[in-house]
Coordinates of N, CA and C in Angstrom, one line a residue:
L1 N 105.1 109.7 98.7 CA 105.5 108.5 98.1 C 104.2 107.8 97.5
G2 N 104.4 107.4 96.2 CA 103.2 106.8 95.6 C 103.1 105.2 95.7
A3 N 103.4 104.8 96.9 CA 103.4 103.3 97.1 C 103.4 103.1 98.5
F4 N 103.5 101.8 99.1 CA 103.6 101.6 100.4 C 105.0 102.1 100.9
G5 N 105.1 102.5 102.2 CA 106.2 103.0 102.7 C 107.3 102.0 102.8
L6 N 107.0 100.7 103.2 CA 107.9 99.6 103.4 C 107.2 98.3 103.0
G7 N 107.8 97.5 102.1 CA 107.4 96.3 101.7 C 108.3 95.2 102.0
V8 N 107.9 94.1 102.7 CA 108.9 93.0 103.0 C 108.3 91.8 102.4
T9 N 109.1 91.0 101.7 CA 108.7 89.8 101.1 C 109.6 88.7 101.5
G10 N 109.2 87.6 102.2 CA 110.0 86.5 102.6 C 110.9 87.0 103.8
G11 N 112.0 86.2 104.0 CA 112.9 86.4 105.0 C 112.4 86.1 106.4
E12 N 113.3 86.3 107.5 CA 113.0 85.8 108.7 C 113.6 86.7 109.8
G13 N 112.9 87.0 110.9 CA 113.6 87.7 112.1 C 113.7 89.3 111.8
L14 N 113.1 89.8 110.8 CA 113.1 91.3 110.6 C 112.4 92.0 111.7
S15 N 112.9 93.2 112.1 CA 112.3 94.0 113.0 C 112.0 95.5 112.5
V16 N 111.0 96.0 112.6 CA 110.7 97.4 112.2 C 110.2 98.1 113.4
R17 N 111.0 98.9 114.0 CA 110.8 99.7 115.3 C 111.1 101.1 115.3
G18 N 110.3 101.9 115.8 CA 110.5 103.3 116.1 C 110.5 104.1 114.9
C19 N 109.6 103.7 113.9 CA 109.6 104.4 112.6 C 108.3 105.3 112.5
D20 N 108.3 106.3 111.7 CA 107.2 107.1 111.4 C 106.8 106.9 110.0
F21 N 105.6 106.7 109.7 CA 105.1 106.6 108.3 C 104.0 107.6 108.2
D22 N 104.1 108.6 107.2 CA 102.9 109.5 107.0 C 103.0 110.1 105.6
T23 N 101.9 110.6 105.2 CA 101.7 111.3 103.8 C 102.1 110.4 102.7
L24 N 101.6 109.2 102.6 CA 101.7 108.1 101.8 C 100.5 107.9 100.9
S25 N 100.7 107.7 99.5 CA 99.7 107.4 98.6 C 99.0 106.1 98.9
A26 N 99.8 105.2 99.3 CA 99.1 103.8 99.7 C 99.4 103.6 101.2
G27 N 99.7 102.3 101.5 CA 99.8 102.0 103.0 C 101.3 102.2 103.4
A28 N 101.3 101.9 104.8 CA 102.6 102.1 105.4 C 103.5 100.8 105.4
I29 N 103.0 99.6 105.8 CA 103.9 98.4 105.9 C 103.2 97.3 105.4
V30 N 103.7 96.6 104.4 CA 103.1 95.3 104.0 C 104.0 94.2 104.0
V31 N 103.7 93.0 104.6 CA 104.6 92.0 104.9 C 103.9 90.7 104.4
S32 N 104.8 90.0 103.5 CA 104.2 88.9 102.8 C 105.2 87.7 102.9
G33 N 104.8 86.6 103.4 CA 105.6 85.3 103.4 C 106.7 85.4 104.3
S34 N 106.7 86.2 105.2 CA 107.9 86.2 106.2 C 107.7 85.4 107.5
R35 N 108.7 85.2 108.1 CA 108.7 84.4 109.4 C 109.1 85.4 110.5
A36 N 108.5 85.3 111.6 CA 109.0 85.9 112.9 C 109.5 87.4 112.7
T37 N 108.6 88.1 111.9 CA 108.9 89.5 111.7 C 108.2 90.3 112.8
T38 N 108.8 91.4 113.3 CA 108.2 92.1 114.5 C 108.1 93.6 113.9
I39 N 106.8 94.1 114.0 CA 106.5 95.4 113.7 C 106.0 96.2 114.9
E40 N 106.9 97.0 115.6 CA 106.5 97.5 116.9 C 107.0 98.9 117.1
D41 N 106.1 99.7 117.9 CA 106.5 101.0 118.3 C 106.6 101.9 117.1
N42 N 105.8 101.7 116.1 CA 105.7 102.7 115.0 C 104.5 103.5 114.9
K43 N 104.6 104.7 114.3 CA 103.5 105.6 114.3 C 103.2 105.7 112.9
V44 N 101.8 105.6 112.5 CA 101.3 105.6 111.2 C 100.2 106.7 111.1
H45 N 100.4 107.6 110.1 CA 99.3 108.7 110.2 C 99.1 109.2 108.7
G46 N 97.9 109.4 108.3 CA 97.7 110.1 107.0 C 98.2 109.3 105.7
I47 N 97.7 108.0 105.8 CA 98.2 107.2 104.6 C 97.0 107.0 103.7
G48 N 97.2 106.3 102.6 CA 96.1 106.1 101.6 C 95.6 107.2 101.0
L49 N 96.4 108.2 100.7 CA 95.9 109.5 100.1 C 95.5 109.4 98.7
E50 N 96.0 108.7 97.9 CA 95.4 108.2 96.6 C 94.8 107.0 96.5
Y51 N 95.4 105.9 97.0 CA 95.0 104.6 97.0 C 94.3 104.2 98.4
S52 N 92.9 104.7 98.4 CA 92.2 104.6 99.7 C 91.9 103.3 100.2
G53 N 92.1 102.2 99.5 CA 91.9 100.9 99.8 C 93.1 100.3 100.6
S54 N 94.2 101.0 100.8 CA 95.4 100.6 101.3 C 95.3 100.6 102.9
P55 N 95.6 99.4 103.6 CA 95.8 99.5 105.0 C 97.0 100.0 105.4
A56 N 96.9 100.4 106.7 CA 98.1 101.0 107.4 C 99.2 99.8 107.5
I57 N 98.9 98.6 108.1 CA 99.7 97.5 108.3 C 99.1 96.3 107.8
S58 N 99.7 95.5 106.9 CA 99.1 94.3 106.3 C 100.1 93.2 106.4
L59 N 99.5 91.9 106.8 CA 100.2 90.7 106.9 C 99.6 89.8 106.0
S60 N 100.3 89.0 105.2 CA 99.7 88.0 104.4 C 100.8 86.8 104.2
G61 N 100.2 85.6 104.5 CA 101.1 84.4 104.3 C 102.2 84.4 105.2
T62 N 102.2 84.9 106.4 CA 103.3 85.1 107.3 C 103.1 84.0 108.5
E63 N 104.2 83.8 109.1 CA 104.2 82.8 110.3 C 105.0 83.5 111.4
G64 N 104.2 83.4 112.6 CA 104.8 83.9 113.9 C 105.2 85.4 113.9
C65 N 104.5 86.2 113.0 CA 104.7 87.7 113.1 C 103.9 88.4 114.2
V66 N 104.6 89.5 114.7 CA 104.1 90.2 115.8 C 103.9 91.6 115.3
V67 N 102.7 92.2 115.6 CA 102.4 93.6 115.3 C 102.0 94.2 116.7
A68 N 102.8 95.0 117.3 CA 102.6 95.4 118.8 C 103.0 96.9 119.0
H69 N 102.2 97.5 119.8 CA 102.4 98.8 120.4 C 102.6 100.0 119.3
N70 N 101.8 99.7 118.2 CA 101.8 100.7 117.1 C 100.7 101.7 117.3
E71 N 100.8 103.0 116.9 CA 99.8 104.1 116.8 C 99.3 104.2 115.3
I72 N 98.1 104.0 115.2 CA 97.7 104.2 113.8 C 96.4 105.1 113.8
T73 N 96.5 106.2 113.1 CA 95.4 107.2 113.0 C 95.2 107.7 111.6
D74 N 94.0 108.2 111.3 CA 93.7 108.8 110.0 C 93.9 108.0 108.9
V75 N 93.1 107.0 108.7 CA 93.3 105.9 107.7 C 92.1 105.8 106.9
P76 N 92.0 105.8 105.6 CA 90.8 105.7 104.8 C 90.2 104.4 104.9
H77 N 90.9 103.4 105.1 CA 90.3 102.0 105.1 C 90.8 101.4 106.5
C78 N 91.3 100.1 106.5 CA 91.6 99.3 107.6 C 92.9 99.9 108.2
G79 N 93.0 99.6 109.5 CA 94.2 99.9 110.3 C 95.1 98.7 110.3
I80 N 94.8 97.7 110.6 CA 95.6 96.4 110.6 C 94.9 95.4 109.9
V81 N 95.5 94.7 108.9 CA 94.9 93.6 108.2 C 95.8 92.3 108.4
V82 N 95.2 91.3 108.7 CA 95.9 90.0 108.8 C 95.1 89.0 108.0
N83 N 95.8 88.7 106.9 CA 95.2 87.6 105.9 C 95.7 86.4 106.3
P84 N 95.2 85.3 105.6 CA 95.7 83.8 106.2 C 97.2 83.8 106.4
G85 N 97.4 83.1 107.5 CA 98.9 82.8 107.9 C 98.8 82.0 109.0
R86 N 99.9 82.2 109.9 CA 99.9 81.2 111.1 C 100.6 82.0 112.3
G87 N 99.9 82.0 113.3 CA 100.5 82.4 114.7 C 100.7 83.9 114.6
S88 N 99.9 84.7 113.9 CA 100.1 86.2 113.9 C 99.6 86.7 115.3
R89 N 100.3 87.6 115.9 CA 100.1 88.2 117.2 C 99.8 89.7 117.1
I90 N 98.7 90.2 117.3 CA 98.4 91.6 117.1 C 98.1 92.1 118.6
L91 N 99.1 92.9 119.1 CA 99.1 93.1 120.6 C 99.2 94.6 120.9
R92 N 98.3 95.0 121.7 CA 98.3 96.5 122.3 C 98.7 97.5 121.4
N93 N 98.0 97.6 120.3 CA 98.0 98.5 119.3 C 96.9 99.6 119.6
L94 N 97.2 100.9 119.3 CA 96.3 102.0 119.4 C 95.7 102.4 117.9
V95 N 94.5 102.1 117.7 CA 94.0 102.2 116.3 C 92.8 103.2 116.4
A96 N 92.9 104.3 115.7 CA 91.9 105.4 115.9 C 91.7 106.0 114.5
D97 N 90.4 106.4 114.3 CA 90.1 107.2 113.1 C 90.5 106.4 111.8
T98 N 89.9 105.1 111.8 CA 90.1 104.4 110.6 C 88.8 104.3 109.8
M99 N 88.8 103.8 108.6 CA 87.6 103.7 107.7 C 87.1 105.2 107.5
T100 N 87.9 106.1 107.3 CA 87.4 107.5 107.1 C 86.8 107.7 105.8
A101 N 87.1 106.8 104.8 CA 86.6 107.0 103.4 C 85.7 106.0 102.8
L102 N 86.2 104.7 103.2 CA 85.6 103.5 102.6 C 84.8 102.7 103.6
A103 N 83.9 101.7 103.1 CA 83.2 100.9 104.1 C 83.7 99.5 103.9
D104 N 83.0 98.6 104.8 CA 83.2 97.2 104.8 C 84.8 96.9 105.3
G105 N 85.1 97.3 106.4 CA 86.4 97.0 106.9 C 86.5 97.3 108.4
G106 N 87.6 97.4 109.0 CA 87.7 97.5 110.4 C 88.9 98.2 110.9
G107 N 88.9 98.5 112.0 CA 90.2 99.0 112.8 C 91.2 98.0 112.8
V108 N 90.8 96.7 113.1 CA 91.7 95.6 113.0 C 90.9 94.5 112.2
Y109 N 91.3 94.0 111.1 CA 90.6 93.1 110.3 C 91.3 91.8 110.1
V110 N 90.8 90.7 110.4 CA 91.4 89.4 110.4 C 90.5 88.4 109.4
A111 N 91.2 87.8 108.5 CA 90.4 87.0 107.5 C 91.1 85.7 107.2
G112 N 90.3 84.6 107.1 CA 90.9 83.3 106.8 C 91.5 82.5 107.9
Q113 N 92.3 81.5 107.6 CA 92.8 80.6 108.6 C 94.1 81.1 109.1
Q114 N 94.1 81.1 110.5 CA 95.2 81.7 111.2 C 96.1 80.7 111.9
G115 N 95.9 79.5 111.7 CA 96.8 78.4 112.2 C 96.0 77.0 112.0
T116 N 96.4 76.0 112.5 CA 95.9 74.7 112.5 C 95.4 74.1 113.7
S117 N 95.7 74.9 114.8 CA 95.3 74.3 116.2 C 95.4 75.6 117.1
A118 N 94.8 75.4 118.4 CA 94.9 76.4 119.3 C 96.4 76.9 119.6
S119 N 97.3 75.9 119.5 CA 98.7 76.3 119.8 C 99.4 77.1 118.8
D120 N 99.0 77.0 117.5 CA 99.7 77.8 116.6 C 98.8 79.0 115.9
G121 N 97.6 79.1 116.5 CA 96.7 80.1 115.9 C 97.0 81.5 116.2
G122 N 96.2 82.4 115.7 CA 96.5 83.8 115.9 C 95.8 84.4 117.2
L123 N 96.3 85.6 117.5 CA 95.9 86.2 118.8 C 95.8 87.7 118.6
V124 N 94.7 88.3 118.9 CA 94.4 89.7 118.9 C 94.0 90.1 120.4
Q125 N 95.1 90.9 121.0 CA 94.9 90.9 122.5 C 95.3 92.4 122.9
G126 N 94.6 93.1 123.7 CA 95.0 94.3 124.4 C 95.0 95.6 123.5
N127 N 94.3 95.4 122.3 CA 94.2 96.7 121.4 C 93.1 97.6 121.8
V128 N 93.4 98.8 121.5 CA 92.3 99.8 121.8 C 92.0 100.5 120.4
I129 N 90.6 100.2 120.0 CA 90.2 100.6 118.7 C 89.0 101.5 118.8
T130 N 89.2 102.7 118.3 CA 88.2 103.7 118.6 C 88.0 104.5 117.2
D131 N 86.7 105.0 117.1 CA 86.4 105.9 116.0 C 86.5 105.3 114.6
T132 N 85.9 104.2 114.5 CA 85.9 103.5 113.1 C 84.7 104.2 112.3
R133 N 85.0 105.1 111.4 CA 84.2 106.1 111.0 C 82.9 105.8 110.1
T134 N 83.1 105.3 108.9 CA 82.0 105.2 107.9 C 80.9 104.2 108.2
P135 N 79.8 104.4 107.7 CA 78.8 103.3 107.9 C 79.3 102.0 107.3
Y136 N 78.6 100.9 107.9 CA 79.0 99.6 107.5 C 80.5 99.2 107.7
N137 N 80.9 99.3 109.0 CA 82.2 98.9 109.3 C 82.0 98.2 110.6
F138 N 83.2 97.5 111.1 CA 83.3 96.9 112.4 C 84.6 97.2 113.0
G139 N 84.7 97.7 114.3 CA 85.8 98.1 114.8 C 86.9 97.0 114.9
L140 N 86.4 95.7 115.3 CA 87.2 94.5 115.3 C 86.5 93.6 114.4
Y141 N 87.1 93.3 113.2 CA 86.3 92.6 112.2 C 87.0 91.3 111.9
T142 N 86.5 90.2 112.4 CA 86.9 88.8 111.9 C 86.0 88.3 110.8
D143 N 86.5 88.1 109.7 CA 85.7 87.9 108.5 C 86.2 86.6 107.7
Y144 N 85.3 86.3 106.7 CA 85.6 85.3 105.6 C 86.4 84.2 106.2
G145 N 85.7 83.4 107.0 CA 86.1 82.1 107.5 C 87.4 82.2 108.4
A146 N 87.5 83.3 109.1 CA 88.6 83.4 110.1 C 88.6 82.1 111.0
S147 N 89.7 81.5 111.3 CA 89.7 80.3 112.1 C 91.0 80.3 112.9
W148 N 90.9 79.5 114.1 CA 91.9 79.4 115.0 C 92.5 80.7 115.4
L149 N 91.6 81.6 116.0 CA 91.9 82.8 116.4 C 91.3 83.1 117.9
T150 N 92.1 83.8 118.7 CA 91.7 84.2 120.0 C 91.7 85.8 120.1
V151 N 90.5 86.4 120.4 CA 90.3 87.8 120.4 C 90.1 88.1 121.9
T152 N 90.9 88.8 122.5 CA 90.8 88.8 124.1 C 91.3 90.2 124.6
E153 N 90.6 90.8 125.6 CA 91.1 91.9 126.3 C 91.2 93.2 125.5
N154 N 90.4 93.2 124.5 CA 90.4 94.5 123.5 C 89.3 95.5 124.0
V155 N 89.5 96.7 123.6 CA 88.5 97.8 124.0 C 88.2 98.3 122.5
V156 N 86.9 98.3 122.2 CA 86.3 98.8 121.0 C 85.3 99.8 121.2
T157 N 85.4 101.0 120.8 CA 84.4 102.1 121.0 C 84.1 102.9 119.8
R158 N 83.0 103.6 119.7 CA 82.6 104.5 118.6 C 82.8 104.0 117.2
A159 N 82.2 102.8 117.0 CA 82.2 102.2 115.6 C 80.9 102.1 115.2
D160 N 80.6 102.0 113.8 CA 79.2 101.6 113.4 C 78.8 100.3 114.0
N161 N 79.8 99.2 114.1 CA 79.4 98.1 114.7 C 80.8 97.6 115.4
T162 N 80.7 97.1 116.6 CA 82.0 96.8 117.4 C 82.6 95.6 116.8
A163 N 81.7 94.5 116.5 CA 82.3 93.3 115.9 C 81.1 92.5 115.4
V164 N 81.4 91.4 114.6 CA 80.4 90.6 114.0 C 80.6 89.1 114.2
L165 N 79.7 88.3 114.5 CA 80.1 86.9 114.7 C 79.5 86.0 113.6
H166 N 78.6 86.5 112.9 CA 78.0 85.7 111.7 C 78.6 86.4 110.4
V167 N 79.5 85.6 109.8 CA 80.1 86.0 108.4 C 80.0 84.7 107.5
G168 N 80.4 85.0 106.4 CA 80.4 83.9 105.4 C 81.8 84.0 104.5
P169 N 82.5 82.8 104.4 CA 82.2 81.6 105.1 C 82.3 81.7 106.7
P170 N 81.7 80.9 107.4 CA 81.6 81.2 108.8 C 83.0 81.0 109.7
L171 N 83.0 81.7 110.7 CA 84.1 81.6 111.6 C 84.1 80.3 112.2
E172 N 85.4 79.8 112.5 CA 85.5 78.4 113.0 C 86.7 78.5 114.1
N173 N 86.4 78.0 115.3 CA 87.4 77.9 116.4 C 87.9 79.4 116.6
V174 N 86.9 80.3 116.7 CA 87.3 81.6 117.2 C 86.7 82.0 118.5
A175 N 87.5 82.4 119.4 CA 87.2 82.7 120.8 C 87.2 84.3 121.1
F176 N 86.0 84.8 121.5 CA 86.0 86.2 122.1 C 85.9 86.1 123.6
R177 N 87.0 86.6 124.2 CA 86.9 86.5 125.7 C 87.4 87.8 126.3
G178 N 86.8 88.3 127.3 CA 87.2 89.5 128.1 C 87.5 90.7 127.4
N179 N 86.6 90.9 126.3 CA 86.7 92.2 125.6 C 85.6 93.2 126.2
V180 N 86.0 94.5 126.0 CA 85.0 95.6 126.5 C 84.6 96.4 125.3
W181 N 83.4 96.6 125.0 CA 82.8 97.5 124.0 C 81.7 98.3 124.5
D182 N 81.4 99.3 123.6 CA 80.4 100.1 124.0 C 79.0 99.9 123.3
A183 N 79.0 98.8 122.5 CA 77.8 98.1 121.9 C 78.0 96.7 121.6
D184 N 76.9 95.8 121.8 CA 77.1 94.5 121.6 C 77.4 94.2 120.2
P185 N 78.3 93.2 119.9 CA 78.6 92.8 118.6 C 77.4 92.1 118.0
I186 N 77.4 92.2 116.7 CA 76.3 91.5 115.9 C 76.3 90.1 116.1
G187 N 75.2 89.4 116.5 CA 75.2 88.0 116.7 C 75.7 87.5 118.0
H188 N 75.9 88.4 119.1 CA 76.3 88.1 120.4 C 75.4 87.2 121.1
D189 N 74.2 87.4 120.9 CA 73.1 86.6 121.6 C 72.9 85.4 121.0
D190 N 73.4 85.0 119.8 CA 73.2 83.7 119.2 C 74.5 83.3 118.3
P191 N 75.6 83.1 119.2 CA 76.9 82.9 118.5 C 76.9 81.5 117.5
P192 N 77.5 81.4 116.4 CA 77.4 80.4 115.6 C 78.3 79.2 116.2
P193 N 78.2 78.0 115.7 CA 78.8 76.9 116.3 C 80.3 77.0 116.5
G194 N 80.9 77.8 115.5 CA 82.4 78.0 115.5 C 83.0 78.9 116.4
V195 N 82.0 79.8 117.1 CA 82.5 80.8 117.9 C 82.2 80.6 119.4
T196 N 83.2 80.9 120.3 CA 83.1 81.0 121.7 C 83.0 82.5 122.1
Y197 N 81.8 82.8 122.8 CA 81.7 84.2 123.2 C 81.5 84.1 124.6
E198 N 82.5 84.6 125.5 CA 82.3 84.5 127.0 C 83.1 85.5 127.6
G199 N 82.5 86.1 128.8 CA 83.2 87.1 129.6 C 83.5 88.4 129.0
N200 N 82.7 88.7 127.9 CA 83.0 90.1 127.3 C 81.9 91.1 128.0
T201 N 82.2 92.3 127.9 CA 81.5 93.3 128.7 C 81.0 94.4 127.8
T202 N 79.8 94.9 127.8 CA 79.3 96.0 127.0 C 79.0 97.1 128.0
I203 N 79.6 98.2 127.9 CA 79.4 99.3 128.8 C 79.1 100.5 127.9
K204 N 77.9 101.1 127.9 CA 77.5 102.1 126.9 C 77.9 103.5 127.5
D205 N 78.0 103.7 128.7 CA 78.4 105.0 129.2 C 79.9 105.1 129.0
E206 N 80.4 106.2 128.4 CA 81.7 106.3 128.0 C 82.7 106.6 129.3
R207 N 82.1 107.3 130.2 CA 83.1 107.5 131.4 C 83.2 106.3 132.2
R208 N 82.1 105.4 132.3 CA 82.1 104.1 132.9 C 83.2 103.2 132.2
L209 N 83.1 103.2 130.8 CA 83.8 102.3 130.1 C 85.3 102.7 130.2
D210 N 85.6 104.0 130.1 CA 86.9 104.5 130.3 C 87.6 104.1 131.6
A211 N 86.7 104.2 132.7 CA 87.2 103.8 134.0 C 87.5 102.4 134.1
A212 N 86.7 101.5 133.5 CA 86.8 100.0 133.5 C 88.0 99.6 132.8
T213 N 88.5 100.4 131.8 CA 89.6 99.9 130.9 C 90.8 100.6 131.1
T214 N 90.9 101.3 132.1 CA 92.2 102.1 132.3 C 93.5 101.2 132.0
D215 N 93.5 100.1 132.7 CA 94.7 99.3 132.5 C 95.0 99.0 131.0
I216 N 94.0 98.5 130.4 CA 94.1 98.0 128.9 C 94.6 99.4 128.1
R217 N 94.0 100.5 128.3 CA 94.4 101.7 127.6 C 95.9 102.2 127.9
S218 N 96.2 102.0 129.1 CA 97.5 102.4 129.5 C 98.7 101.7 128.9
R219 N 98.3 100.5 128.5 CA 99.3 99.6 127.9 C 99.4 99.6 126.5
A220 N 98.4 100.3 125.8 CA 98.3 100.3 124.3 C 99.0 101.3 123.7
G221 N 99.3 101.3 122.5 CA 100.1 102.3 121.8 C 101.6 102.3 121.9
L222 N 102.1 103.5 121.5 CA 103.6 103.6 121.4 C 104.2 103.4 122.7
L223 N 105.5 102.7 122.8 CA 106.2 102.5 123.9 C 106.8 103.8 124.4
R224 N 106.9 104.7 123.6 CA 107.6 105.9 124.1 C 107.1 107.1 123.3
E225 N 107.0 108.3 123.8 CA 106.5 109.5 123.2 C 107.5 110.0 122.2
R226 N 107.0 110.4 121.0 CA 108.0 110.8 119.9 C 107.4 112.1 119.4

């Protein structure tokens, strides 16, 4: 298919569950301007075959949308992209082998304002992000003035960089808590004023990291085998 597999514009309460998306010229799912859309338990593989800048799953201008328990592999650019919106929840996805062709992206990429306060901000929790391939990438990438965002209990391994705290425009009201990585994020030793960085753990030994994150890993990815 020479486009995205599924495009959603507007609407409220749509659910996309139990689908497989593969062998696509562009991305798998793009959602724009929707409320309370749920993208859950989908498998995305081998997309962006001609349009390599296409992410697997993309949200833009949404409110209260959930992207959870998806498995994303073999992607030339970003796995999950969250553009400005409100209250996006990126939960327990397994994202592997992203950024296989292009640079300057991430397994999970979040940019811009994600809410107006802690109560309606974005959440990135319990995701496992591995093998973000090309040089100059970030496994978990908060970029371009991301604000009102909590990043917690994620596992990030085998990336050019695990995460970055200093971007432009700067991050505002972004909290990194309880994440586990195999390398320190850029800027972890001098977080900017808009960033809270606490309770995160760097474990360079792969076996020790796997053992320490067994629970998070067991909860991430598809809800059932297909």
